[in-house]
XYZ file of C-alpha atoms in Angstrom:
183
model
C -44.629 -37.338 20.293
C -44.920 -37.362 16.543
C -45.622 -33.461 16.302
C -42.486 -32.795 18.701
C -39.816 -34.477 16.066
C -41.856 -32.594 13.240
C -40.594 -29.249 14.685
C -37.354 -30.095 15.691
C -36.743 -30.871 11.572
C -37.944 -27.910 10.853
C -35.981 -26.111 13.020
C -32.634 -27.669 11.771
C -33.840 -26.913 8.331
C -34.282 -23.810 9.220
C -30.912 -23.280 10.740
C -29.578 -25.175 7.581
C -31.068 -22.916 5.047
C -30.120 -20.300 7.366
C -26.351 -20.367 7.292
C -26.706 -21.439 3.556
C -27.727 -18.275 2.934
C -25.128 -16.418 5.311
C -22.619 -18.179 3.277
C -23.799 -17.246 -0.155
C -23.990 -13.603 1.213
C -20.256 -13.572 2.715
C -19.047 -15.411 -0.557
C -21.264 -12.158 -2.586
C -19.383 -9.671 -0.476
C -15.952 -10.832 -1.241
C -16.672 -10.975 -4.444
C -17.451 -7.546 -4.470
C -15.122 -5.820 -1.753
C -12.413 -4.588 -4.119
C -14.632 -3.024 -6.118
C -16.382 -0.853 -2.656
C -12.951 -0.540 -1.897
C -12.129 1.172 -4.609
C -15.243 3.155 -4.731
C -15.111 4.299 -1.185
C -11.274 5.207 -2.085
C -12.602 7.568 -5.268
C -15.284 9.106 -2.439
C -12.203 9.440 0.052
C -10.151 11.276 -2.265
C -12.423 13.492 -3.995
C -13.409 14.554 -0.726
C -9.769 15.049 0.757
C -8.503 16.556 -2.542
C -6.421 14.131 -3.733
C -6.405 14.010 -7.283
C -4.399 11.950 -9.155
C -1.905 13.960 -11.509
C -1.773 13.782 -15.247
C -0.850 10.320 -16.184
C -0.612 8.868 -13.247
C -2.068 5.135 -11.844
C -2.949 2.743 -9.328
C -3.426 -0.944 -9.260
C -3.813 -2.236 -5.851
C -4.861 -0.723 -2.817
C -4.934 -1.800 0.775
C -8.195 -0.619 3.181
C -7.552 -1.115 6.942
C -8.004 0.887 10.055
C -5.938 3.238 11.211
C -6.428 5.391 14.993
C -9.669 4.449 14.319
C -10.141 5.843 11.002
C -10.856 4.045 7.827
C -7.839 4.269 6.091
C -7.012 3.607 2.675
C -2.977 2.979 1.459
C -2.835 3.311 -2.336
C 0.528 3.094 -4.153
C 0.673 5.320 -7.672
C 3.493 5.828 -9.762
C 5.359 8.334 -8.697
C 3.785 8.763 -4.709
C 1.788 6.946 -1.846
C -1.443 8.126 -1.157
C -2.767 7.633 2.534
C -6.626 8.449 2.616
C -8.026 8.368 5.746
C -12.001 8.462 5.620
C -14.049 9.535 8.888
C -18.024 10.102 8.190
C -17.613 13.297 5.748
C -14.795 14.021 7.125
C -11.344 13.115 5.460
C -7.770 13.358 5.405
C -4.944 13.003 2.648
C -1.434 12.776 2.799
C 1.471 11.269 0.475
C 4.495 9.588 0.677
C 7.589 9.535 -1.525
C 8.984 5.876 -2.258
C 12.384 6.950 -1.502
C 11.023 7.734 2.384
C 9.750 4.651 2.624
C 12.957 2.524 4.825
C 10.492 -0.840 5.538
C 7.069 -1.667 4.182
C 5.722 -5.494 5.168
C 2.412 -7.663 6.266
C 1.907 -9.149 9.713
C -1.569 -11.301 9.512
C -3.718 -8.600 9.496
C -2.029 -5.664 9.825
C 0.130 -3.640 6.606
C 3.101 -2.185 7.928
C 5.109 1.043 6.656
C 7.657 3.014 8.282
C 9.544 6.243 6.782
C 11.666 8.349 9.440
C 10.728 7.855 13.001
C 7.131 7.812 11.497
C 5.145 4.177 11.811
C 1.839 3.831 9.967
C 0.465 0.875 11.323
C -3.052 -0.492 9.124
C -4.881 -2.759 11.404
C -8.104 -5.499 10.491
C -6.861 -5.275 6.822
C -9.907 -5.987 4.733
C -8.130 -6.549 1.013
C -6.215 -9.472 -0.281
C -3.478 -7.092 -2.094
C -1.384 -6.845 0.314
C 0.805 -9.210 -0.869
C 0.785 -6.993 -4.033
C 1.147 -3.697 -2.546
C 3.974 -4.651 -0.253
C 6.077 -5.899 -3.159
C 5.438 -2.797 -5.172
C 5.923 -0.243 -2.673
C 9.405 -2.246 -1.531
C 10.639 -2.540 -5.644
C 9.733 1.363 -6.501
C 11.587 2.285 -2.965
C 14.691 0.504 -4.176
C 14.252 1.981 -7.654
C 14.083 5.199 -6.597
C 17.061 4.989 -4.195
C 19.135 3.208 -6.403
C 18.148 6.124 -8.921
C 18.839 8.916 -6.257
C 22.377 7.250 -5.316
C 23.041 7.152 -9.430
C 22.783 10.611 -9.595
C 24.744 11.416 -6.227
C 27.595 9.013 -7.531
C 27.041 11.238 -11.191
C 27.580 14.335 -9.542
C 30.521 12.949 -7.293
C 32.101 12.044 -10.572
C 31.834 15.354 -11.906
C 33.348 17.183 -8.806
C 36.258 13.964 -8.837
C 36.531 15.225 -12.367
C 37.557 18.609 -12.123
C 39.302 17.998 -9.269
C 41.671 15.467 -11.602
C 41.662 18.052 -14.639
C 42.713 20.762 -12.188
C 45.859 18.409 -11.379
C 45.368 17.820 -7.327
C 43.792 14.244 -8.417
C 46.344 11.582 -10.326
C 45.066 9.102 -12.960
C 45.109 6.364 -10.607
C 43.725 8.123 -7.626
C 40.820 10.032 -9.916
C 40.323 5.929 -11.224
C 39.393 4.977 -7.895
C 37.608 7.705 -6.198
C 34.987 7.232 -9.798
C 34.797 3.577 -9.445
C 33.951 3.878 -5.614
C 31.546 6.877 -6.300
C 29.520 4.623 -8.720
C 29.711 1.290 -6.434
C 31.594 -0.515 -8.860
């Protein structure tokens, strides 16, 4: 009976040391995964083309799956970059913020919508997303609220020579500018 209880300890020591060394493993991984992210981003876009342009950066980037594709969403200065990555074979396309009408996180999906047009990451592998939701939603505002200062700029202009020509009064030419530049 004495040889029976020998193996079962060594068994459960076994298992033990086992899922010890799972867990070390997993904790390695995440330690590492935003750096293979980025890597396998760099791969993706050399291979699609993308370059980034003269000056421009990156910080965060969010890996998921998208149609079944490894998909990469990575945020830059001026654009969004959407690398998908399929064996060798890849595909790049970009975004401007001021498309982008709703950009947010559900568990483990990233959502972004522009148009009629949903991109939909699913099984989200980064912990950014947090990061690249807020900074795709605060350079969207910034660039609308820049592209609706220039519209009210050039309304101005128009209300301008429409009030030096005479067919706008003081007061009228007063209120059309204040209402052009939302004040």
């Amino acid at each position: 009976m004495g040889i029976f209880k020998k193996d079962k300890d060594k068994k459960a020591d076994d298992k033990k040391a086992q899922e010890a060394l799972i867990k070390e493993r997993q904790s390695a991984l995440l330690e590492h995964l935003p750096k293979l992210i980025r890597r396998r981003y760099i791969m993706a876009a050399r291979v699609g083309g993308a370059q980034l342009k003269e000056g421009e950066a990156y910080t965060h980037t969010i890996a998921g799956e998208l149609n079944g594709i490894r998909t990469f969403i990575i945020p830059t200065d001026n654009r969004i970059l959407i690398a998908g990555l399929s064996g060798i074979k890849s595909t790049v396309r970009e975004l401007r913020y001021e498309d982008v009408s709703e950009v947010g996180a559900d568990g483990g999906s990233f959502i972004l919508r522009h148009g009629s047009h949903t991109i939909e990451l699913k099984r989200c592998v980064t912990n950014t997303m947090k990061e690249v939701t807020e900074e795709i939603r605060s350079r969207s505002q910034e660039t609308r609220q820049a592209t609706n200062m220039t519209i009210g700029v050039s309304e101005v202009e128009r209300l301008a020579e429409l009030h030096s020509a005479g067919v706008l009064t003081d007061e009228e030419f007063a209120a059309a500018k204040a209402k052009a530049l939302g004040l």
